[in-house]
Amino acid sequence: MWFKTISACALLACTGAHARVTEINVVAIEPFADGAAYGATGAYERVRGTFKGELDPADARNKVIVNLDKAPRNARGRVEYEADFFLLRPADAARGNHKLIYDVTNRGRKLIHFRLMDANPPTVAAANDPKTAADAGTGIFFRMGYTLAWSGWDSEAPRANNGLTMKPIIASDNGKPIVRVIRDELVSGTRSRVDPPKPGEPPPREMLKLSYEAATLDQGQAKLTARRGEADPRVEIPAAKWAYSGPRAIELLPAGTQPEPGTLYEFHYPAKNPRVLGIGMAATRDLISFLRFETADGKGTANPAGGGIRTTLAFGISQAGRFLRDFVHDGFNQDEAARKVFDGMLAHTAGAGGVFLNAEFAQTNRTNTQHEDHTMPENAFPFSTATLTDPVTGRTGALLRNDGFDPLWMETNTSTEYWQKGASLLVTDPLGERDIELPRNARAYLIAGTQHAGAAWLTSMPGSCVNSRNPHSPTPALRALLVALDEWASDGKAPPPSMTPRLTDKTLTTPTQLKFPAIPGIKVAQRMNEIGVLKDWIKPEMDMSRPYRTYVTQVDLDGNETAGIRLPDIAVPLATYTGWNYYRAPFTEGELCDRDGTYAPFTATRAARLEKNDPRPSLEERYGNQAAYVKQVEEAAAKLVAARVLLQEDAERLVARAKTEETRQRFNR
């Protein structure tokens, strides 16, 4: 009865001692997809707005937030924040399933509808503003009745293109600006997150944007260097060859000089006004707690989720998945009323790292790879959900806290995260000497033969890579696992056991021991991202005297991975799919091509295979004809459905794809 009393009364009266959402401001409530009905749930609504909250710096749950004690306070001694939110909710709350999925925004972007439901929005702005039936993709989570929620947690996430963000909160030293010499790594062309120029439109003038405002524009107090490869020596660019373009950017000289694609420009400069970015985790905690437990804010504005939420799940991809790892490890799954916030979490493509978020002068956009951001903070012990002692640092710990507030935990990774993100450290000891068993409330899965940004609508165009990129989508497995996570959280039904490569069965290996076939025209990766202890990110200084040992996944004679969840594209393949690729000119040749994989289709006939000197059997030799291939796809899909790593509706889609004219033509080339 205590819970019902807390939920029913006004927040200011009932939770005055706790950090909380103090105000909900609903900007608009609009029909989604013109009121289209989704199964028994019926129509959905879009709800857009902002929320405000405040934090008590003295509360033990908040003390982990770096510089919270240096943030501005109100008359009550609290730190106030404000952020955006967005909901897609059943128009009739009674027809929903009373469960909420929180899709952690990635650099302000919403992802679940087009990365997990296969929508294919035409622009970044459209992806961030789901409003049509096409934006629902397969519509699975609408048909099942979930409320979907998003919010801003990063004040550096742009509001442009309908992104979600939060107002910046600046730390100060008793009212005086905090100034530190920091480092920015500035790279051109590798991770563009804007729509390309329209036909006939010239490319924009390129500035190298800084993470923080320069405290002075005196070039004598800054230093710019460049290098092509990550391990290459840094060459200083003299002050006559660059200039500040205001306090948040620099440009190369003479005017109009464009940065070399893929080159690592490193800039040391005195920066000022660090943002208290760790507040983003607390704001997320408080919003979800409010949506789950409260009926109205202190002014009487109703809970926009409609009330009655019984189960809360979180889903995050890449940066958002790393956010979830930090959220749990830093204790934010307990709100200040000592209630569990999320029942279950699924972190996808997070690897073994976190977000460069909860630090002074943090830079949330960073993502550590072999070439780029290699010496930026991301990978630090503990990596695994299992409690271990780290022989490198001497620390003992786990990702989970074992304090009674841990969510049920799933992490899924693609092949790329084993090459670039240390994913093997989730299931081995830090030195890679033995397999470890995960706790009962955690699962880990490799979705074999997929790449970091895999989605249903990807093509094999090489882009900045030397090999064709991997179009194999992991989303059918992700949908099944998210459903299994809900069953675990709501009904106690255990999900499928972990499915990852292991040392004991030799499915974990090194790049030099990879049994990859000699496929004509394919440049094979010989390196991976190595992980050590980052001692100083500003200098930078990484201790590699005793590195963490990481592994990749062993492959079969086709070059496809032998462990993990092998969807039909891998179990009954028409091609080779990897999680690695190399850059091509004019990018940095010889460096891993960010987080892209490789695609190499089989030949149709034996004659074509022999002509190309391809060691992999042709489609003719493997299956004979399309009908035989379809039968094997049906058998593989049925096994995956039985294992609960593929939904029946996705099995039917994959079988239907195997029967298409497009697939038939592959047998006749």
XYZ file of C-alpha atoms in Angstrom:
669
model
C 0.000 0.000 0.000
C 2.964 2.361 0.601
C 3.763 2.218 -3.149
C 0.216 3.200 -4.092
C 0.305 6.109 -1.648
C 3.555 7.433 -3.126
C 2.224 7.133 -6.662
C -1.061 8.873 -5.987
C 0.105 11.958 -4.116
C 1.722 15.092 -5.480
C 5.441 14.819 -5.997
C 6.442 17.889 -4.069
C 4.655 16.620 -0.965
C 5.575 12.965 -1.221
C 9.115 12.983 -2.561
C 10.464 16.283 -1.325
C 13.577 14.604 0.058
C 14.437 12.973 -3.247
C 15.777 14.054 -6.612
C 12.840 14.013 -8.942
C 11.092 15.211 -12.052
C 9.522 18.478 -10.945
C 7.722 19.494 -14.111
C 6.384 17.879 -17.279
C 5.742 20.210 -20.197
C 3.797 18.516 -22.990
C 4.286 20.488 -26.207
C 2.090 18.373 -28.493
C -0.040 15.232 -28.587
C -0.595 14.052 -32.175
C -1.890 10.936 -33.952
C 0.812 8.561 -35.151
C 0.539 7.134 -38.675
C -2.737 9.005 -39.256
C -4.411 6.905 -36.584
C -3.577 3.531 -38.149
C -4.439 0.567 -35.923
C -1.755 -1.865 -34.789
C -3.319 -5.198 -33.942
C -5.300 -5.373 -30.740
C -3.498 -2.292 -29.413
C -5.121 0.011 -31.917
C -3.881 3.504 -32.706
C -0.810 5.235 -31.319
C -0.055 8.830 -30.319
C 3.056 10.959 -30.455
C 3.782 12.937 -27.304
C 6.499 15.608 -27.437
C 7.732 17.827 -24.663
C 10.332 18.670 -22.071
C 10.833 17.740 -18.442
C 12.565 19.444 -15.556
C 14.102 17.952 -12.478
C 16.484 18.632 -9.656
C 19.266 16.722 -7.929
C 20.514 16.774 -4.382
C 24.351 16.864 -4.531
C 24.498 15.475 -0.993
C 22.580 12.305 -1.847
C 24.910 9.298 -2.016
C 23.299 8.174 -5.280
C 24.336 11.415 -6.955
C 27.834 11.843 -5.570
C 29.243 9.711 -8.389
C 28.429 12.571 -10.816
C 31.682 14.389 -11.515
C 31.530 18.136 -10.750
C 27.941 18.015 -9.518
C 29.217 19.882 -6.467
C 30.441 22.635 -8.832
C 27.138 23.063 -10.677
C 24.780 26.008 -10.058
C 22.165 25.445 -7.327
C 18.723 26.806 -6.657
C 17.417 28.242 -3.397
C 16.906 24.722 -2.028
C 20.523 23.776 -2.728
C 19.535 21.536 -5.627
C 20.926 21.321 -9.156
C 18.213 21.858 -11.745
C 18.150 20.304 -15.227
C 15.852 20.338 -18.278
C 15.704 17.898 -21.194
C 13.556 16.816 -24.142
C 11.342 13.743 -24.197
C 9.291 11.939 -26.851
C 6.782 9.100 -26.477
C 4.885 6.822 -28.822
C 2.050 5.486 -26.686
C -1.189 3.568 -27.259
C -3.982 6.083 -27.795
C -6.082 3.946 -25.473
C -3.772 3.110 -22.570
C -6.029 0.253 -21.492
C -5.322 -1.542 -24.792
C -1.552 -1.357 -24.357
C 0.496 -4.011 -22.574
C 1.486 -1.602 -19.751
C 5.154 -2.038 -20.570
C 7.665 0.606 -21.588
C 10.746 0.323 -23.790
C 13.183 3.197 -23.340
C 15.318 3.604 -26.464
C 18.469 5.404 -25.332
C 19.157 8.135 -27.856
C 22.454 7.935 -29.732
C 23.861 11.447 -30.189
C 20.302 12.682 -29.874
C 18.923 10.225 -32.417
C 16.068 7.765 -32.015
C 17.033 4.289 -33.228
C 14.657 1.509 -32.254
C 12.082 2.050 -34.998
C 14.519 1.936 -37.913
C 17.233 -0.256 -36.418
C 14.996 -2.797 -34.685
C 11.734 -2.542 -36.632
C 13.322 -2.162 -40.097
C 11.904 1.247 -41.005
C 13.980 3.062 -43.642
C 13.617 6.832 -43.183
C 14.955 8.959 -46.063
C 16.794 11.549 -43.936
C 18.305 12.014 -40.492
C 15.519 14.476 -39.669
C 12.833 11.964 -40.658
C 14.499 9.208 -38.631
C 14.289 11.429 -35.555
C 10.639 12.306 -36.089
C 8.642 9.090 -36.557
C 5.140 10.024 -37.674
C 4.062 7.813 -40.616
C 3.176 4.160 -41.045
C 6.479 3.699 -42.888
C 8.292 4.883 -39.763
C 6.824 1.928 -37.872
C 8.624 -0.597 -40.081
C 7.394 -4.063 -39.178
C 5.318 -2.488 -36.390
C 6.042 -5.395 -34.075
C 6.376 -3.451 -30.834
C 3.283 -1.413 -31.629
C 1.272 -4.561 -32.287
C 2.509 -5.926 -28.963
C 1.330 -2.799 -27.151
C 4.533 -1.238 -25.808
C 4.969 2.411 -24.979
C 8.206 3.647 -26.566
C 10.105 6.443 -24.848
C 13.112 8.615 -25.666
C 14.787 11.534 -23.919
C 17.787 13.807 -24.150
C 20.712 12.952 -21.883
C 23.640 14.631 -23.628
C 23.790 18.427 -23.812
C 26.147 18.155 -26.794
C 23.596 16.183 -28.823
C 22.245 18.535 -31.497
C 18.600 19.535 -31.578
C 18.990 20.025 -35.355
C 17.290 17.335 -37.450
C 14.783 16.739 -34.617
C 17.391 15.454 -32.202
C 16.739 15.201 -28.464
C 19.064 16.996 -26.077
C 19.233 18.629 -22.660
C 20.251 22.081 -21.534
C 23.934 22.329 -20.657
C 24.903 22.680 -17.014
C 28.312 24.313 -16.599
C 30.634 23.643 -13.681
C 32.586 26.522 -12.180
C 35.161 27.122 -9.468
C 33.144 29.220 -7.021
C 31.744 31.205 -9.922
C 35.021 31.456 -11.824
C 35.425 29.599 -15.149
C 37.252 26.291 -14.988
C 40.070 26.215 -17.545
C 42.145 23.156 -18.455
C 44.408 22.223 -21.341
C 42.610 19.345 -23.052
C 42.914 17.325 -26.240
C 40.586 16.970 -29.213
C 41.019 14.401 -31.968
C 39.631 15.805 -35.211
C 38.984 13.524 -38.181
C 37.384 14.259 -41.534
C 35.003 12.058 -43.494
C 34.928 8.882 -41.420
C 31.870 9.335 -39.209
C 29.595 11.845 -40.871
C 26.195 12.015 -39.197
C 24.517 14.445 -41.563
C 22.734 13.885 -44.834
C 25.057 14.120 -47.891
C 24.828 17.140 -50.234
C 21.983 17.056 -52.727
C 22.826 16.505 -56.424
C 24.588 19.570 -57.776
C 25.104 20.991 -54.301
C 28.773 21.709 -53.395
C 30.203 20.119 -50.267
C 30.179 22.466 -47.275
C 33.324 24.232 -46.133
C 34.780 21.946 -43.511
C 35.739 23.178 -40.078
C 37.391 21.034 -37.445
C 34.933 21.441 -34.579
C 36.124 21.543 -30.990
C 34.440 19.773 -28.101
C 34.703 22.813 -25.819
C 35.033 26.543 -26.092
C 38.638 27.704 -26.279
C 39.547 29.843 -23.273
C 41.748 32.007 -25.483
C 42.274 32.363 -29.229
C 46.015 32.862 -28.703
C 47.532 30.277 -31.050
C 50.704 30.280 -28.990
C 48.864 28.404 -26.248
C 47.616 25.653 -28.567
C 49.248 22.939 -30.656
C 47.948 21.132 -33.749
C 49.488 17.902 -35.044
C 48.596 15.432 -37.782
C 49.315 11.805 -38.539
C 47.896 9.370 -41.085
C 47.954 6.134 -39.089
C 47.198 5.835 -35.389
C 50.700 4.567 -34.613
C 52.458 7.096 -36.874
C 54.500 9.913 -35.292
C 52.694 13.206 -34.722
C 53.854 16.021 -36.999
C 53.187 19.545 -35.771
C 51.308 21.910 -38.085
C 52.759 25.427 -37.664
C 50.455 28.238 -36.564
C 50.687 29.823 -40.005
C 48.894 26.761 -41.445
C 45.799 26.901 -39.203
C 43.560 29.432 -37.481
C 40.697 29.598 -35.005
C 37.262 30.012 -36.587
C 35.719 31.314 -33.403
C 36.032 29.602 -30.019
C 34.560 26.212 -31.094
C 36.383 25.406 -34.366
C 39.641 25.654 -36.273
C 40.358 25.587 -39.991
C 43.386 24.803 -42.110
C 45.162 27.515 -44.092
C 45.294 28.859 -46.666
C 41.536 29.415 -46.629
C 39.684 26.615 -48.386
C 42.224 23.920 -47.508
C 40.279 20.755 -46.751
C 41.423 18.234 -44.129
C 42.788 14.959 -45.508
C 40.124 12.247 -45.209
C 40.933 9.926 -42.331
C 43.969 11.860 -41.092
C 44.108 12.226 -37.311
C 44.413 15.891 -36.393
C 45.172 16.268 -32.695
C 44.622 19.599 -30.991
C 45.798 20.588 -27.515
C 44.273 23.846 -26.285
C 43.108 25.589 -23.116
C 39.366 24.936 -22.859
C 36.821 26.382 -20.472
C 33.385 25.701 -19.015
C 33.171 21.909 -18.622
C 29.640 20.552 -18.741
C 28.392 18.336 -15.908
C 27.483 15.565 -18.324
C 26.950 12.833 -15.735
C 23.641 14.542 -14.931
C 22.326 12.888 -18.090
C 22.288 9.520 -16.334
C 20.439 10.939 -13.343
C 17.926 12.680 -15.608
C 17.265 9.388 -17.384
C 16.824 7.625 -14.058
C 14.373 10.221 -12.808
C 12.299 10.390 -15.995
C 11.812 6.631 -16.202
C 11.074 6.457 -12.484
C 8.451 9.172 -12.961
C 6.872 7.461 -15.966
C 6.762 4.200 -14.062
C 5.678 5.211 -10.580
C 3.986 8.619 -10.571
C 0.597 9.864 -11.732
C 1.377 13.588 -12.075
C 4.069 16.177 -11.529
C 3.999 18.716 -8.721
C 1.777 21.037 -10.761
C -0.762 18.341 -11.538
C 0.311 17.605 -15.125
C -0.561 13.976 -15.795
C 2.089 11.323 -16.406
C 2.345 11.261 -20.241
C 2.875 7.496 -20.263
C -0.689 7.139 -19.053
C 0.084 5.401 -15.784
C -0.014 1.721 -15.023
C 3.444 0.855 -16.413
C 4.332 -2.506 -14.907
C 7.571 -3.402 -16.711
C 10.349 -1.118 -17.919
C 12.996 -2.202 -20.429
C 15.930 -0.268 -21.880
C 17.474 -0.751 -25.289
C 20.633 0.939 -26.539
C 22.792 0.652 -29.663
C 26.497 1.513 -29.780
C 27.018 4.726 -27.777
C 23.583 4.158 -26.235
C 24.537 0.608 -25.246
C 27.715 1.895 -23.642
C 25.577 4.442 -21.800
C 23.563 1.565 -20.330
C 26.751 -0.164 -19.154
C 27.791 2.976 -17.270
C 24.248 3.614 -16.042
C 24.179 0.253 -14.276
C 27.774 0.236 -13.070
C 27.500 3.740 -11.583
C 24.346 2.882 -9.618
C 21.666 4.798 -11.508
C 19.243 1.872 -11.675
C 18.169 2.800 -8.145
C 16.196 6.002 -7.848
C 16.362 8.229 -4.799
C 13.279 6.603 -3.333
C 15.183 3.275 -3.406
C 13.129 1.834 -6.285
C 14.439 -0.154 -9.232
C 14.223 1.890 -12.429
C 14.638 -0.656 -15.251
C 13.668 -4.319 -14.952
C 15.723 -5.375 -17.951
C 18.279 -3.976 -20.391
C 19.581 -4.966 -23.804
C 22.832 -3.282 -24.845
C 23.713 -3.865 -28.507
C 27.189 -3.316 -30.031
C 28.576 -1.768 -26.851
C 31.544 -4.131 -26.712
C 33.405 -3.979 -23.411
C 33.386 -0.207 -22.996
C 31.498 2.724 -21.583
C 30.853 6.335 -22.647
C 33.317 9.171 -22.108
C 30.581 10.924 -20.135
C 31.090 11.207 -16.400
C 34.335 13.167 -16.349
C 35.494 16.763 -16.415
C 35.697 17.943 -20.031
C 34.185 14.646 -21.159
C 33.501 14.082 -24.866
C 30.496 11.833 -25.333
C 30.850 11.544 -29.122
C 34.076 9.564 -28.824
C 34.135 5.890 -29.735
C 37.397 3.982 -29.434
C 38.587 2.010 -32.476
C 41.912 0.793 -33.855
C 42.379 3.983 -35.893
C 40.161 6.683 -34.435
C 39.764 7.766 -30.798
C 42.193 4.994 -29.891
C 43.513 6.878 -26.865
C 40.210 8.336 -25.719
C 38.543 6.952 -22.561
C 36.153 4.074 -23.159
C 37.635 0.733 -22.109
C 38.394 0.264 -18.437
C 37.982 -2.616 -15.980
C 35.485 -4.038 -15.068
C 34.431 -5.305 -18.470
C 32.267 -8.321 -17.623
C 29.110 -8.814 -15.592
C 31.015 -11.510 -13.660
C 32.993 -10.464 -10.590
C 36.710 -10.748 -11.359
C 40.063 -9.531 -10.105
C 42.030 -7.619 -12.707
C 45.709 -8.674 -12.697
C 46.614 -5.524 -14.642
C 45.274 -2.913 -12.210
C 44.760 -5.075 -9.117
C 41.113 -4.028 -8.897
C 38.204 -6.382 -8.187
C 34.761 -5.701 -9.595
C 31.987 -6.366 -12.074
C 29.759 -4.393 -14.398
C 26.772 -5.350 -12.227
C 26.648 -4.070 -8.654
C 24.941 -7.013 -6.907
C 23.099 -4.527 -4.697
C 19.566 -5.711 -5.386
C 18.948 -3.080 -8.065
C 20.677 -4.676 -11.052
C 18.421 -5.145 -14.074
C 18.203 -8.416 -15.904
C 21.010 -7.889 -18.388
C 21.521 -8.849 -22.032
C 24.351 -7.710 -24.276
C 24.539 -8.518 -27.958
C 27.469 -7.832 -30.214
C 28.346 -8.240 -33.849
C 31.566 -9.574 -35.290
C 32.872 -5.998 -35.419
C 32.917 -5.599 -31.638
C 35.337 -8.521 -31.350
C 37.706 -6.763 -33.744
C 37.188 -3.201 -32.554
C 35.530 -3.157 -29.119
C 37.093 -5.892 -26.982
C 33.894 -7.955 -26.823
C 35.762 -11.134 -25.895
C 36.493 -9.535 -22.495
C 32.808 -9.975 -21.644
C 33.311 -13.746 -21.376
C 37.014 -14.218 -20.531
C 39.295 -13.057 -17.748
C 41.172 -9.796 -18.465
C 44.283 -11.555 -19.727
C 42.300 -13.874 -21.967
C 43.536 -17.036 -20.264
C 40.235 -18.686 -19.357
C 36.509 -18.606 -20.037
C 34.275 -17.216 -17.302
C 30.681 -17.974 -16.435
C 28.265 -15.083 -16.311
C 25.918 -14.566 -13.346
C 22.373 -15.910 -13.598
C 20.922 -12.472 -14.308
C 23.158 -11.827 -17.343
C 23.399 -13.123 -20.904
C 25.795 -12.395 -23.783
C 25.297 -13.162 -27.468
C 27.305 -12.826 -30.668
C 25.142 -12.379 -33.763
C 27.527 -14.075 -36.155
C 28.629 -12.472 -39.387
C 27.118 -9.045 -38.755
C 28.705 -5.600 -38.581
C 28.366 -2.774 -36.093
C 25.759 -0.719 -37.946
C 23.901 -3.684 -39.447
C 20.308 -2.978 -40.421
C 17.697 -4.433 -42.766
C 18.167 -1.753 -45.429
C 21.983 -1.742 -45.703
C 23.630 -2.337 -49.065
C 27.060 -3.720 -49.934
C 28.391 -0.433 -51.380
C 32.004 -0.125 -50.179
C 31.838 3.547 -49.173
C 35.168 4.471 -47.596
C 36.229 0.800 -47.369
C 38.334 -1.273 -49.738
C 36.034 -4.331 -49.638
C 32.278 -4.349 -50.216
C 30.509 -3.692 -46.912
C 28.508 -6.269 -45.022
C 24.697 -5.962 -45.539
C 23.741 -8.833 -43.185
C 21.204 -7.589 -40.632
C 21.281 -8.698 -36.975
C 17.814 -7.312 -36.252
C 15.800 -10.558 -36.528
C 17.821 -11.941 -33.607
C 17.572 -8.656 -31.696
C 13.779 -8.646 -31.947
C 13.582 -12.180 -30.565
C 15.980 -11.403 -27.735
C 14.111 -8.246 -26.722
C 10.918 -10.301 -26.527
C 12.800 -12.900 -24.462
C 14.077 -10.121 -22.179
C 10.506 -8.988 -21.588
C 9.419 -12.542 -20.782
C 12.334 -12.792 -18.371
C 11.475 -9.498 -16.664
C 7.685 -9.861 -16.692
C 7.154 -13.584 -16.191
C 10.465 -14.981 -14.938
C 10.920 -17.148 -18.030
C 14.663 -17.586 -18.489
C 15.988 -16.444 -21.874
C 18.173 -18.543 -24.187
C 21.593 -19.339 -22.721
C 24.510 -17.149 -23.707
C 25.835 -17.837 -27.184
C 29.360 -16.509 -27.699
C 32.727 -17.824 -28.873
C 34.826 -19.453 -26.165
C 38.416 -20.407 -25.478
C 37.589 -23.985 -24.549
C 36.152 -24.872 -27.963
C 38.738 -22.719 -29.785
C 36.111 -20.474 -31.346
C 38.029 -17.523 -29.913
C 41.253 -16.870 -31.793
C 43.649 -14.153 -32.916
C 43.820 -12.411 -36.313
C 47.026 -14.275 -37.153
C 45.377 -17.641 -36.424
C 42.166 -16.878 -38.294
C 41.479 -19.571 -40.894
C 40.116 -17.156 -43.442
C 40.053 -18.449 -47.031
C 42.013 -16.762 -49.816
C 39.063 -15.080 -51.523
C 40.106 -13.280 -54.715
C 39.971 -9.491 -54.385
C 39.414 -9.438 -50.616
C 41.932 -7.681 -48.414
C 42.010 -9.674 -45.168
C 42.367 -7.966 -41.792
C 45.606 -8.721 -39.988
C 45.041 -6.474 -36.976
C 42.509 -5.616 -34.294
C 42.000 -2.853 -31.760
C 44.337 -3.454 -28.827
C 43.283 -2.415 -25.335
C 45.521 -1.254 -22.513
C 45.246 0.955 -19.438
C 44.768 4.586 -20.426
C 46.810 6.546 -17.917
C 46.251 10.051 -19.302
C 43.845 10.876 -22.133
C 45.098 14.424 -22.530
C 48.785 13.692 -23.194
C 47.751 10.919 -24.264
C 49.440 8.030 -22.490
C 48.373 4.375 -22.678
C 50.211 1.617 -20.821
C 50.613 -1.346 -23.173
C 53.288 -3.115 -21.089
C 50.630 -5.590 -19.968
C 47.675 -5.236 -22.322
C 44.279 -6.809 -21.941
C 44.179 -9.761 -24.316
C 41.274 -9.767 -26.698
C 40.181 -12.252 -29.348
C 38.157 -12.504 -32.520
C 35.863 -15.318 -33.635
C 37.160 -18.290 -35.608
C 35.649 -18.939 -39.030
C 34.772 -21.936 -41.205
C 36.079 -22.736 -44.693
C 33.775 -20.093 -46.153
C 35.104 -17.405 -43.807
C 31.866 -17.265 -41.796
C 31.927 -17.327 -38.013
C 31.348 -20.655 -36.303
C 30.024 -19.419 -32.932
C 27.117 -17.320 -31.720
C 23.631 -16.940 -33.174
C 23.968 -18.042 -36.795
C 21.010 -16.597 -38.645
C 20.139 -18.225 -42.007
C 22.518 -15.906 -43.880
C 25.345 -17.623 -41.994
C 23.858 -21.067 -41.368
C 22.808 -21.419 -45.030
C 25.037 -18.847 -46.699
C 25.089 -17.266 -50.119
C 28.210 -15.268 -49.246
C 30.946 -14.606 -46.727
C 30.194 -11.940 -44.113
C 32.730 -10.421 -41.705
C 32.903 -7.679 -39.098
C 36.158 -6.165 -40.422
C 37.231 -4.119 -43.425
C 40.073 -1.763 -44.392
C 40.013 1.857 -45.505
C 40.675 2.669 -49.145
C 42.321 5.764 -50.588
C 41.982 8.683 -50.080
C 41.307 7.453 -46.554
C 44.006 5.857 -44.394
C 44.909 2.623 -46.167
C 46.070 -0.149 -43.851
C 43.831 0.965 -40.972
C 40.629 -0.852 -40.038
C 37.663 0.820 -41.754
C 35.947 2.116 -38.622
C 33.197 -0.391 -37.686
C 32.343 -1.798 -41.113
C 32.423 -5.426 -42.240
C 33.109 -7.197 -45.528
C 30.820 -8.986 -47.975
C 31.970 -11.491 -50.584
C 29.232 -13.426 -52.478
C 29.737 -16.978 -53.676
C 29.847 -17.668 -57.382
C 26.758 -19.232 -58.959
C 28.512 -22.112 -60.718
C 31.549 -24.320 -60.382
C 32.878 -23.034 -63.688
C 32.727 -19.427 -62.482
C 34.409 -20.401 -59.219
C 37.290 -22.110 -61.001
C 37.684 -19.186 -63.364
C 38.022 -16.797 -60.402
C 40.166 -19.245 -58.389
C 37.702 -18.969 -55.505
C 38.213 -21.742 -52.889
C 34.609 -21.544 -51.634
C 32.072 -23.942 -53.192
C 29.637 -22.285 -55.578
C 25.861 -22.183 -55.072
C 25.559 -24.920 -57.679
C 27.927 -27.164 -55.719
C 26.341 -26.385 -52.336
C 22.633 -26.506 -53.049
C 22.093 -27.553 -56.629
C 19.144 -25.214 -57.099
C 17.023 -22.623 -55.346
C 14.437 -25.149 -54.126
C 17.065 -27.096 -52.214
C 18.420 -23.875 -50.785
C 14.946 -22.818 -49.621
C 14.476 -26.124 -47.832
C 17.704 -25.639 -45.875
C 16.676 -22.087 -44.957
C 13.358 -23.419 -43.674
C 15.155 -25.999 -41.528
C 17.661 -23.484 -40.149
C 14.932 -20.943 -39.367
C 12.840 -23.555 -37.553
C 15.802 -24.437 -35.316
C 16.369 -20.790 -34.485
C 12.689 -20.315 -33.618
C 12.848 -23.350 -31.341
C 15.917 -21.849 -29.653
C 13.966 -18.565 -29.150
C 16.524 -16.461 -31.004
C 14.223 -15.884 -33.984
C 10.525 -15.005 -34.017
C 8.148 -17.008 -36.182
C 7.177 -13.958 -38.218
C 10.843 -13.271 -38.979
C 11.399 -16.902 -39.907
C 8.595 -16.548 -42.433
C 10.136 -13.370 -43.836
C 13.521 -15.031 -44.262
C 11.992 -18.039 -46.005
C 9.967 -15.742 -48.263
C 13.143 -13.862 -49.173
C 14.824 -17.153 -50.079
C 11.981 -17.820 -52.520
C 12.175 -14.461 -54.325
C 13.100 -13.873 -57.939
C 16.103 -11.865 -56.744
C 17.443 -14.935 -54.939
C 16.688 -17.154 -57.937
C 18.787 -14.917 -60.131
C 21.770 -15.441 -57.862
C 21.710 -19.118 -58.809
C 21.728 -18.269 -62.521
C 24.581 -15.770 -62.718
